[in-house]
């Protein structure tokens, strides 16, 4: 028989065990269940990227929350907040089942399931959605623009209008690869001049990235061909649209498209017909003068516009084109004076001409202020960006503006020659060969470009190829007897040949032709002269204006960031 002591110990142990069991049961009973709520209710509509927010709580830690769409696991959240970004564009329109399950550390679960409806307005059709996207972008609502673009692409994959919006958003983030890929698959890309032009812009910007230097010039040729294709379509579209117009307006429209396409002789013909309408309207005369300048006939433009100015019929655009003609004639002070009264107005071209002139005259602060004023009015214009590239002092800002200028105006050969001068002045290996490729690119498209030929001769001399430079300079001197910059190049050639008398003769003639810029009695090295002509004086730079800067749209493009003042 058990002793009394043993019995008492046994009873105490049994009592303790019972208490522990009871405590465990009570604790289990008191453990809080999982609670789960959503910010949606049954029947709600969802669209685009819908944010599905789950609120889960428990006495234990929530381990995870799973989100299902039509019994397919789409997302698992493991930390607060539990948010599933549901790309509804990828799913079909109409009813879907959304189920959310929360799991806590004790193995408890809670599930909420409800029916929702996806409504992305796909019934409107791709064209209507693409138009909504374009309207939103025009209004500056980038979020809405992307929203409608994605919907349009769902309704019609590779819709060109929607693809342009998507590509533009990638471009705004400088993501050129995705911008390009977004456009390259567009269905009607080859029939859309605007889309082709934008694709060329993106490819140009990508081509200038350092990692693409090895394939730069083949890509540049391909881009140029792409822009020619775009320009051809744009001209055809302008002719078709002009059939609905009358008189001068029709000729202006076609002439502008031809000018933008680099077809200056053809634009000259259209503008001549325009100027003959209604006793020669001033906008037509201005445009005709601009075409003459681009054909390297600045004297003709000066003569014709001078008559308009004297007669008191000139407007700000007249004076801007007149100033451009003076710049092309190396009369920089006069060009600056021609537009002085129009600065601060609403004609970007006036500020562009002033910036060009001040950059050539060695007034960088004034040039930057004028170029910046033009950029506030019309930032997405090639002539504005070209003026900025001359006036800012930071090299990275110069390169950015010049890249943008070339992407916007690929038919302006002066930009390529500016690249040649910049490249030759660097310390990178192969700089002279690369600079010569830019010069050759320009000469392939304009064999008579005097600045390109002078640069070619200087680069040949810089690389000790004077025997090749000699015949080139001789041929140029026979047809350009009053070119002071050519005289300076000849002085260097004769100096290298050890002919002091001919060196002195060319230097003397250069000083007589331009005593301001060529007063030095010592010949420079070929590289020094090349840099001085193209980067310091912009002596024979291919200054240009666009019809858009002469006659800007009623609602100017929203301004973009411009470089800081020098």
Coordinates of C-alpha atoms in Angstrom, one line a residue:
X1 CA 0.0 0.0 0.0
X2 CA 1.2 3.5 -1.0
X3 CA 2.3 5.7 1.8
X4 CA 0.5 8.9 2.7
X5 CA 3.5 11.0 1.4
X6 CA 3.5 9.3 -2.0
X7 CA -0.2 9.8 -2.4
X8 CA 0.0 13.4 -1.5
X9 CA 2.8 13.9 -4.1
X10 CA 0.9 12.1 -6.8
X11 CA -2.2 14.3 -6.1
X12 CA -0.1 17.5 -6.3
X13 CA 1.4 16.4 -9.7
X14 CA -2.0 15.5 -11.1
X15 CA -3.4 18.8 -10.0
X16 CA -0.5 20.7 -11.6
X17 CA -0.9 18.8 -14.9
X18 CA -4.6 19.6 -14.8
X19 CA -3.9 23.2 -14.3
X20 CA -1.4 23.3 -17.1
X21 CA -3.9 21.6 -19.5
X22 CA -6.6 24.1 -18.4
X23 CA -4.2 27.0 -19.0
X24 CA -3.3 25.7 -22.4
X25 CA -6.9 25.4 -23.3
X26 CA -7.7 28.8 -22.1
X27 CA -4.8 30.3 -24.0
X28 CA -5.9 28.5 -27.2
X29 CA -9.4 29.8 -26.7
X30 CA -8.1 33.4 -26.1
X31 CA -5.9 33.4 -29.3
X32 CA -7.2 36.1 -31.7
X33 CA -8.4 34.9 -35.1
X34 CA -7.0 36.3 -38.4
X35 CA -9.0 39.3 -39.7
X36 CA -8.8 40.3 -43.3
X37 CA -10.5 43.2 -45.2
X38 CA -10.0 44.7 -48.6
X39 CA -10.4 48.2 -50.0
X40 CA -12.8 46.8 -52.6
X41 CA -16.3 45.5 -52.5
X42 CA -18.1 43.0 -54.7
X43 CA -19.0 44.4 -58.1
X44 CA -16.4 47.2 -58.1
X45 CA -14.8 48.2 -61.4
X46 CA -11.0 48.0 -61.7
X47 CA -8.8 49.3 -64.6
X48 CA -5.2 49.9 -65.7
X49 CA -2.8 49.0 -62.8
X50 CA -5.2 48.5 -59.9
X51 CA -3.8 48.7 -56.4
X52 CA -5.5 45.9 -54.3
X53 CA -4.8 46.7 -50.7
X54 CA -5.4 44.0 -48.0
X55 CA -5.5 44.7 -44.3
X56 CA -4.6 41.6 -42.3
X57 CA -4.2 41.2 -38.5
X58 CA -3.8 38.4 -36.0
X59 CA -2.7 37.7 -32.5
X60 CA 0.3 36.0 -34.1
X61 CA 2.4 37.6 -36.8
X62 CA 1.0 37.5 -40.3
X63 CA 3.3 35.4 -42.3
X64 CA 2.0 36.1 -45.8
X65 CA -1.0 37.3 -47.8
X66 CA -1.7 35.6 -51.2
X67 CA -3.6 37.3 -54.0
X68 CA -5.4 35.2 -56.6
X69 CA -7.2 36.1 -59.8
X70 CA -9.5 33.4 -61.2
X71 CA -7.7 30.8 -59.0
X72 CA -4.3 31.8 -60.3
X73 CA -1.7 33.0 -57.7
X74 CA -0.6 36.5 -58.8
X75 CA 1.3 37.9 -55.9
X76 CA 2.4 37.0 -52.3
X77 CA 3.0 39.8 -49.8
X78 CA 5.1 39.2 -46.8
X79 CA 5.2 42.6 -45.1
X80 CA 3.0 45.5 -44.5
X81 CA 1.5 47.0 -46.6
X82 CA 0.0 44.1 -48.4
X83 CA -0.5 45.6 -51.9
X84 CA -1.0 43.7 -55.1
X85 CA -0.5 45.9 -58.2
X86 CA -2.8 44.2 -60.6
X87 CA -2.1 44.9 -64.3
X88 CA -5.6 44.6 -65.5
X89 CA -4.5 45.4 -69.1
X90 CA -3.2 41.9 -69.3
X91 CA -6.6 40.3 -68.5
X92 CA -9.8 40.3 -70.4
X93 CA -12.5 42.8 -70.0
X94 CA -15.5 41.8 -67.7
X95 CA -16.0 39.8 -64.6
X96 CA -13.2 38.2 -62.6
X97 CA -12.9 36.5 -59.2
X98 CA -10.4 38.1 -56.8
X99 CA -9.5 36.0 -53.8
X100 CA -7.1 37.0 -51.0
X101 CA -5.9 34.6 -48.2
X102 CA -4.0 35.7 -45.1
X103 CA -1.8 33.2 -43.1
X104 CA -0.5 33.8 -39.5
X105 CA 2.3 32.2 -37.6
X106 CA 0.0 29.8 -35.8
X107 CA -1.3 28.3 -39.0
X108 CA -4.6 30.2 -39.0
X109 CA -5.9 31.5 -42.3
X110 CA -8.6 33.9 -43.5
X111 CA -9.9 34.1 -47.0
X112 CA -11.9 36.8 -48.7
X113 CA -13.3 36.3 -52.2
X114 CA -15.3 38.7 -54.4
X115 CA -16.3 39.3 -58.0
X116 CA -14.9 42.5 -59.7
X117 CA -15.2 43.9 -63.2
X118 CA -12.3 45.0 -65.4
X119 CA -13.3 48.0 -67.5
X120 CA -10.5 49.6 -69.5
X121 CA -12.8 51.1 -72.1
X122 CA -11.4 48.8 -74.8
X123 CA -14.8 49.0 -76.5
X124 CA -13.9 52.5 -77.7
X125 CA -11.3 51.1 -80.0
X126 CA -7.6 51.6 -80.4
X127 CA -8.0 54.8 -82.5
X128 CA -10.1 56.6 -79.9
X129 CA -7.9 55.5 -77.0
X130 CA -4.8 56.6 -78.8
X131 CA -6.4 60.0 -79.4
X132 CA -7.2 60.3 -75.7
X133 CA -3.5 59.4 -75.0
X134 CA -2.3 62.1 -77.4
X135 CA -4.7 64.7 -75.9
X136 CA -3.5 63.9 -72.4
X137 CA 0.2 64.3 -73.4
X138 CA -0.6 67.6 -75.1
X139 CA -2.2 68.7 -71.8
X140 CA 0.9 67.7 -69.9
X141 CA -0.8 64.7 -68.1
X142 CA 1.9 62.1 -68.7
X143 CA 0.2 59.6 -66.4
X144 CA -3.1 59.7 -68.3
X145 CA -1.2 59.6 -71.6
X146 CA 0.5 56.3 -70.6
X147 CA -2.8 54.9 -69.2
X148 CA -4.7 55.4 -72.5
X149 CA -1.7 54.3 -74.6
X150 CA -1.5 51.0 -72.8
X151 CA -5.3 50.6 -73.3
X152 CA -4.9 51.3 -77.0
X153 CA -2.1 48.8 -77.4
X154 CA -4.3 46.2 -75.6
X155 CA -7.2 47.0 -78.1
X156 CA -4.8 46.9 -81.0
X157 CA -1.3 45.6 -80.3
X158 CA 1.4 47.7 -82.0
X159 CA -0.9 50.6 -82.7
X160 CA 1.4 53.3 -84.0
X161 CA -0.1 56.3 -82.2
X162 CA -0.1 54.5 -78.9
X163 CA 3.4 53.2 -79.5
X164 CA 4.6 56.8 -80.0
X165 CA 3.3 57.8 -76.6
X166 CA 4.9 54.8 -74.9
X167 CA 8.2 55.4 -76.7
X168 CA 8.1 59.1 -75.8
X169 CA 7.8 58.2 -72.1
X170 CA 10.9 56.0 -72.3
X171 CA 12.7 58.8 -74.2
X172 CA 11.8 61.3 -71.5
X173 CA 13.6 59.0 -69.1
X174 CA 16.6 58.8 -71.6
X175 CA 15.9 55.1 -72.0
X176 CA 16.7 55.0 -75.7
X177 CA 16.7 51.2 -76.1
X178 CA 13.1 50.8 -74.9
X179 CA 12.0 54.0 -76.8
X180 CA 13.3 52.5 -80.0
X181 CA 11.9 49.0 -79.4
X182 CA 8.5 50.5 -78.5
X183 CA 8.3 52.1 -82.0
X184 CA 10.1 49.6 -84.2
X185 CA 7.2 47.1 -83.9
X186 CA 4.5 49.6 -84.7
X187 CA 2.1 48.4 -87.4
X188 CA 2.0 51.4 -89.7
X189 CA 5.5 52.8 -88.9
X190 CA 6.6 53.0 -92.5
X191 CA 3.6 55.1 -93.4
X192 CA 3.9 57.6 -90.5
X193 CA 6.4 60.4 -91.1
X194 CA 6.1 61.6 -87.5
X195 CA 6.8 58.2 -86.0
X196 CA 9.7 57.6 -88.4
X197 CA 11.2 61.0 -87.4
X198 CA 10.8 60.2 -83.7
X199 CA 12.5 56.8 -84.2
X200 CA 15.4 58.5 -85.9
X201 CA 15.7 61.0 -83.0
X202 CA 15.9 58.1 -80.5
X203 CA 18.4 56.3 -82.6
X204 CA 20.5 59.4 -82.9
X205 CA 20.6 60.0 -79.2
X206 CA 21.5 56.3 -78.6
X207 CA 24.3 56.5 -81.3
X208 CA 26.1 59.2 -79.3
X209 CA 26.3 57.1 -76.2
X210 CA 30.0 56.1 -75.5
X211 CA 29.4 52.4 -75.8
X212 CA 28.2 52.8 -79.4
X213 CA 31.3 54.6 -80.7
X214 CA 32.5 51.6 -82.7
X215 CA 29.3 51.6 -84.9
X216 CA 28.6 55.3 -84.8
X217 CA 29.2 56.2 -88.5
X218 CA 27.3 53.2 -90.0
X219 CA 24.4 54.0 -87.7
X220 CA 24.6 57.7 -88.6
X221 CA 24.2 56.8 -92.3
X222 CA 21.3 54.5 -91.5
X223 CA 19.6 57.3 -89.4
X224 CA 20.1 59.8 -92.2
X225 CA 18.4 57.4 -94.6
X226 CA 15.6 57.0 -92.2
X227 CA 15.1 60.7 -91.9
X228 CA 15.1 61.0 -95.7
X229 CA 12.3 58.5 -95.8
X230 CA 10.4 60.4 -93.1
X231 CA 10.9 63.7 -94.9
X232 CA 9.7 62.2 -98.2
X233 CA 6.4 61.1 -96.6
X234 CA 6.0 64.5 -94.9
X235 CA 6.4 66.3 -98.2
X236 CA 3.9 64.0 -99.8
X237 CA 1.5 64.6 -96.9
X238 CA 2.0 68.4 -97.2
X239 CA 1.2 68.4 -100.9
X240 CA -2.0 66.4 -100.2
X241 CA -3.0 68.8 -97.5
X242 CA -2.1 71.8 -99.6
X243 CA -4.7 70.7 -102.2
X244 CA -7.3 71.8 -99.8
X245 CA -5.7 75.2 -99.3
X246 CA -5.6 78.3 -101.5
X247 CA -2.9 80.7 -102.7
X248 CA 0.1 81.6 -100.6
X249 CA -0.9 79.3 -97.7
X250 CA -0.6 76.2 -99.9
X251 CA 2.8 77.2 -101.2
X252 CA 4.0 78.0 -97.7
X253 CA 3.0 74.6 -96.4
X254 CA 4.7 72.7 -99.1
X255 CA 7.8 74.9 -99.0
X256 CA 8.2 74.5 -95.3
X257 CA 8.1 70.7 -95.7
X258 CA 10.7 70.8 -98.4
X259 CA 12.9 73.1 -96.4
X260 CA 12.7 70.8 -93.4
X261 CA 13.6 67.9 -95.7
X262 CA 16.8 69.7 -96.8
X263 CA 15.5 70.2 -100.3
X264 CA 16.4 73.8 -100.5
X265 CA 16.1 74.3 -104.3
X266 CA 12.6 72.8 -104.3
X267 CA 11.6 74.9 -101.4
X268 CA 12.9 78.0 -103.2
X269 CA 10.6 77.3 -106.1
X270 CA 7.5 76.9 -103.8
X271 CA 8.4 80.1 -101.9
X272 CA 8.9 82.0 -105.2
X273 CA 5.4 81.0 -106.2
X274 CA 4.2 82.0 -102.8
X275 CA 5.9 85.4 -103.0
X276 CA 4.1 86.1 -106.3
X277 CA 0.7 85.7 -104.7
X278 CA -1.2 88.8 -103.4
X279 CA 1.6 91.2 -104.2
X280 CA 4.2 89.3 -102.3
X281 CA 3.1 88.7 -98.7
X282 CA 5.9 89.3 -96.2
X283 CA 5.9 85.7 -94.7
X284 CA 6.5 84.3 -98.3
X285 CA 9.3 86.8 -98.9
X286 CA 10.9 85.9 -95.6
X287 CA 10.8 82.2 -96.4
X288 CA 12.2 82.7 -99.9
X289 CA 15.1 84.6 -98.4
X290 CA 15.6 81.7 -95.9
X291 CA 15.7 79.2 -98.8
X292 CA 18.3 81.4 -100.6
X293 CA 20.5 81.5 -97.5
X294 CA 20.3 77.7 -97.2
X295 CA 21.4 77.6 -100.9
X296 CA 24.4 79.6 -99.9
X297 CA 23.1 82.8 -101.5
X298 CA 23.1 85.2 -98.5
X299 CA 23.8 88.2 -100.7
X300 CA 20.5 87.7 -102.6
X301 CA 18.7 87.5 -99.3
X302 CA 20.3 90.6 -98.0
X303 CA 19.3 92.5 -101.1
X304 CA 15.7 91.4 -101.2
X305 CA 15.1 91.8 -97.5
X306 CA 16.9 95.1 -97.4
X307 CA 14.2 96.4 -99.8
X308 CA 11.4 95.1 -97.6
X309 CA 13.0 96.7 -94.5
X310 CA 13.5 100.1 -96.2
X311 CA 9.9 100.1 -97.4
X312 CA 8.7 99.6 -93.8
X313 CA 7.0 96.3 -94.4
X314 CA 9.4 94.1 -92.3
X315 CA 8.3 92.1 -89.3
X316 CA 10.5 90.4 -86.6
X317 CA 10.8 87.3 -88.8
X318 CA 12.1 89.5 -91.7
X319 CA 14.8 91.0 -89.4
X320 CA 15.7 87.5 -88.1
X321 CA 16.3 86.1 -91.6
X322 CA 18.2 89.3 -92.6
X323 CA 20.4 88.8 -89.5
X324 CA 21.0 85.2 -90.5
X325 CA 22.1 86.3 -94.0
X326 CA 24.5 88.7 -92.4
X327 CA 25.9 85.9 -90.2
X328 CA 26.4 83.8 -93.2
X329 CA 28.4 86.7 -94.6
X330 CA 30.6 87.0 -91.5
X331 CA 29.0 90.3 -90.6
X332 CA 28.4 89.4 -87.0
X333 CA 28.0 92.9 -85.4
X334 CA 25.5 93.9 -88.1
X335 CA 23.6 90.6 -87.5
X336 CA 23.3 91.3 -83.8
X337 CA 22.1 94.9 -84.5
X338 CA 19.5 93.6 -87.0
X339 CA 17.5 91.8 -84.3
X340 CA 18.3 93.9 -81.3
X341 CA 14.9 95.6 -81.3
X342 CA 13.0 92.3 -81.3
X343 CA 14.7 90.6 -78.3
X344 CA 12.3 89.7 -75.6
X345 CA 9.5 89.3 -78.0
X346 CA 7.6 86.1 -79.0
X347 CA 9.8 85.2 -82.0
X348 CA 12.4 82.6 -81.0
X349 CA 14.3 83.2 -84.2
X350 CA 15.3 86.7 -83.1
X351 CA 16.9 85.4 -79.9
X352 CA 18.6 82.5 -81.9
X353 CA 20.2 85.0 -84.3
X354 CA 21.4 87.2 -81.4
X355 CA 22.8 84.1 -79.7
X356 CA 24.6 83.0 -82.8
X357 CA 26.1 86.5 -83.2
X358 CA 27.1 87.0 -79.6
X359 CA 28.8 83.5 -79.6
X360 CA 30.8 84.6 -82.6
X361 CA 31.7 87.9 -81.1
X362 CA 33.0 86.3 -77.9
X363 CA 30.1 87.3 -75.6
X364 CA 29.1 84.0 -74.0
X365 CA 26.9 85.3 -71.2
X366 CA 24.8 87.4 -73.6
X367 CA 24.6 84.5 -76.0
X368 CA 23.4 82.1 -73.3
X369 CA 20.7 84.5 -72.1
X370 CA 19.4 84.9 -75.7
X371 CA 19.6 81.1 -76.4
X372 CA 17.9 80.4 -73.1
X373 CA 15.1 82.9 -73.9
X374 CA 14.5 81.1 -77.2
X375 CA 14.5 77.7 -75.4
X376 CA 11.7 78.9 -73.1
X377 CA 9.6 79.7 -76.2
X378 CA 10.5 76.7 -78.4
X379 CA 12.8 74.2 -76.8
X380 CA 12.2 71.3 -79.3
X381 CA 13.7 73.2 -82.2
X382 CA 17.0 72.4 -83.8
X383 CA 18.2 75.9 -84.3
X384 CA 17.4 76.8 -80.7
X385 CA 19.5 73.8 -79.5
X386 CA 22.3 74.7 -81.9
X387 CA 22.4 78.2 -80.4
X388 CA 22.5 76.7 -76.9
X389 CA 25.4 74.4 -77.9
X390 CA 27.5 77.5 -78.8
X391 CA 26.6 79.5 -75.7
X392 CA 26.9 77.2 -72.7
X393 CA 30.4 76.7 -71.3
X394 CA 30.0 73.3 -69.6
X395 CA 31.2 70.6 -72.1
X396 CA 28.5 68.1 -71.1
X397 CA 25.8 70.8 -71.6
X398 CA 27.3 71.7 -75.0
X399 CA 27.3 68.0 -76.1
X400 CA 23.7 67.5 -74.9
X401 CA 22.4 70.6 -76.8
X402 CA 24.4 69.6 -79.9
X403 CA 23.1 66.0 -79.8
X404 CA 19.6 67.3 -79.6
X405 CA 20.2 69.8 -82.4
X406 CA 21.4 67.0 -84.7
X407 CA 18.5 64.6 -83.8
X408 CA 16.0 67.4 -84.6
X409 CA 17.7 68.8 -87.7
X410 CA 19.7 66.0 -89.4
X411 CA 19.9 67.9 -92.7
X412 CA 21.8 70.8 -91.3
X413 CA 25.4 70.0 -92.3
X414 CA 26.9 72.7 -90.1
X415 CA 26.1 70.5 -87.0
X416 CA 28.2 67.7 -88.4
X417 CA 31.1 70.1 -89.0
X418 CA 30.8 71.4 -85.5
X419 CA 31.2 67.8 -84.3
X420 CA 34.3 67.5 -86.5
X421 CA 35.9 70.6 -84.9
X422 CA 35.0 69.4 -81.4
X423 CA 36.3 65.9 -82.0
X424 CA 39.6 67.2 -83.5
X425 CA 40.2 69.3 -80.4
X426 CA 39.9 66.4 -78.0
X427 CA 42.7 64.2 -76.8
X428 CA 41.1 60.9 -77.7
X429 CA 42.9 58.4 -79.8
X430 CA 42.0 58.5 -83.5
X431 CA 40.4 62.0 -83.1
X432 CA 41.6 63.3 -86.5
X433 CA 40.3 60.3 -88.4
X434 CA 37.0 60.6 -86.6
X435 CA 36.8 64.3 -87.3
X436 CA 37.6 63.7 -91.0
X437 CA 34.7 61.2 -91.1
X438 CA 32.3 63.9 -90.0
X439 CA 33.7 66.2 -92.7
X440 CA 33.4 63.5 -95.3
X441 CA 29.8 62.9 -94.2
X442 CA 29.0 66.6 -94.9
X443 CA 30.9 66.7 -98.2
X444 CA 29.1 63.6 -99.5
X445 CA 25.9 65.6 -99.2
X446 CA 27.3 69.0 -100.2
X447 CA 30.5 68.7 -102.2
X448 CA 30.8 72.5 -102.5
X449 CA 30.6 73.3 -98.8
X450 CA 33.5 75.7 -98.4
X451 CA 33.9 75.3 -94.6
X452 CA 34.0 71.5 -95.0
X453 CA 36.7 71.8 -97.6
X454 CA 38.8 74.2 -95.5
X455 CA 38.4 71.8 -92.6
X456 CA 39.4 68.9 -94.8
X457 CA 42.6 70.7 -95.9
X458 CA 43.5 71.7 -92.3
X459 CA 43.0 68.1 -91.1
X460 CA 45.2 66.8 -93.9
X461 CA 47.9 69.3 -92.9
X462 CA 47.5 68.4 -89.2
X463 CA 48.2 64.7 -90.1
X464 CA 51.3 65.7 -92.2
X465 CA 49.5 65.2 -95.6
X466 CA 50.4 68.5 -97.0
X467 CA 50.8 67.1 -100.5
X468 CA 47.1 66.2 -100.5
X469 CA 46.1 69.5 -99.0
X470 CA 48.0 71.6 -101.5
X471 CA 45.9 70.9 -104.6
X472 CA 42.7 71.2 -102.6
X473 CA 43.7 74.7 -101.3
X474 CA 44.8 75.7 -104.8
X475 CA 41.4 74.8 -106.3
X476 CA 39.6 76.6 -103.5
X477 CA 41.6 79.8 -103.9
X478 CA 40.7 80.1 -107.6
X479 CA 37.0 80.3 -106.8
X480 CA 37.0 82.0 -103.4
X481 CA 39.4 85.0 -103.7
X482 CA 37.8 87.0 -100.8
X483 CA 37.7 84.3 -98.1
X484 CA 39.8 85.4 -95.2
X485 CA 39.7 82.0 -93.5
X486 CA 40.9 80.3 -96.7
X487 CA 43.8 82.8 -96.8
X488 CA 44.8 81.8 -93.3
X489 CA 44.8 78.2 -94.3
X490 CA 47.0 79.0 -97.3
X491 CA 49.4 80.9 -95.0
X492 CA 49.8 77.7 -92.9
X493 CA 50.4 75.6 -96.0
X494 CA 53.1 78.0 -97.3
X495 CA 54.7 78.3 -93.9
X496 CA 55.0 74.5 -93.7
X497 CA 56.5 74.5 -97.1
X498 CA 59.1 77.1 -96.0
X499 CA 57.9 79.8 -98.4
X500 CA 58.0 82.9 -96.3
X501 CA 57.0 85.4 -99.0
X502 CA 53.8 83.6 -99.9
X503 CA 53.1 83.1 -96.2
X504 CA 53.3 86.8 -95.6
X505 CA 51.2 87.5 -98.7
X506 CA 48.3 85.3 -97.5
X507 CA 48.5 86.7 -94.0
X508 CA 48.4 90.3 -95.3
X509 CA 45.4 89.6 -97.5
X510 CA 43.6 87.8 -94.6
X511 CA 44.1 90.9 -92.4
X512 CA 42.8 93.2 -95.1
X513 CA 39.7 91.1 -95.6
X514 CA 39.0 90.7 -91.8
X515 CA 41.2 92.9 -89.6
X516 CA 39.2 92.1 -86.5
X517 CA 39.7 88.3 -86.4
X518 CA 42.9 87.9 -88.4
X519 CA 45.2 90.6 -87.0
X520 CA 47.9 88.1 -85.9
X521 CA 51.0 88.1 -88.0
X522 CA 52.0 84.6 -87.1
X523 CA 50.5 81.5 -88.8
X524 CA 48.9 79.0 -86.5
X525 CA 49.0 75.3 -86.5
X526 CA 46.3 73.6 -88.6
X527 CA 44.5 72.4 -85.5
X528 CA 44.7 75.9 -83.8
X529 CA 43.1 77.5 -86.9
X530 CA 40.5 74.8 -87.3
X531 CA 39.4 75.3 -83.6
X532 CA 39.6 79.1 -83.9
X533 CA 37.4 79.3 -87.0
X534 CA 34.8 76.8 -85.9
X535 CA 34.7 77.0 -82.1
X536 CA 35.9 80.5 -81.2
X537 CA 34.6 82.7 -84.1
X538 CA 32.1 80.3 -85.6
X539 CA 33.4 82.0 -88.7
X540 CA 31.7 79.9 -91.4
X541 CA 29.4 77.9 -89.2
X542 CA 26.2 76.7 -90.9
X543 CA 23.9 79.0 -89.0
X544 CA 20.3 78.1 -89.7
X545 CA 16.7 79.0 -88.8
X546 CA 13.6 76.9 -89.1
X547 CA 10.1 78.0 -90.2
X548 CA 8.9 77.0 -86.7
X549 CA 11.2 79.5 -85.0
X550 CA 10.3 82.2 -87.5
X551 CA 6.5 81.6 -87.0
X552 CA 6.1 79.5 -83.8
X553 CA 2.9 77.6 -83.1
X554 CA 0.2 79.5 -81.3
X555 CA 0.7 77.2 -78.3
X556 CA 4.4 76.8 -77.8
X557 CA 5.8 73.4 -76.7
X558 CA 6.1 73.2 -72.9
X559 CA 9.6 74.2 -71.8
X560 CA 12.2 71.6 -70.9
X561 CA 15.2 71.9 -68.7
X562 CA 18.0 74.0 -70.1
X563 CA 21.6 74.2 -68.9
X564 CA 22.6 76.5 -66.1
X565 CA 24.1 79.8 -67.0
X566 CA 27.8 79.9 -67.7

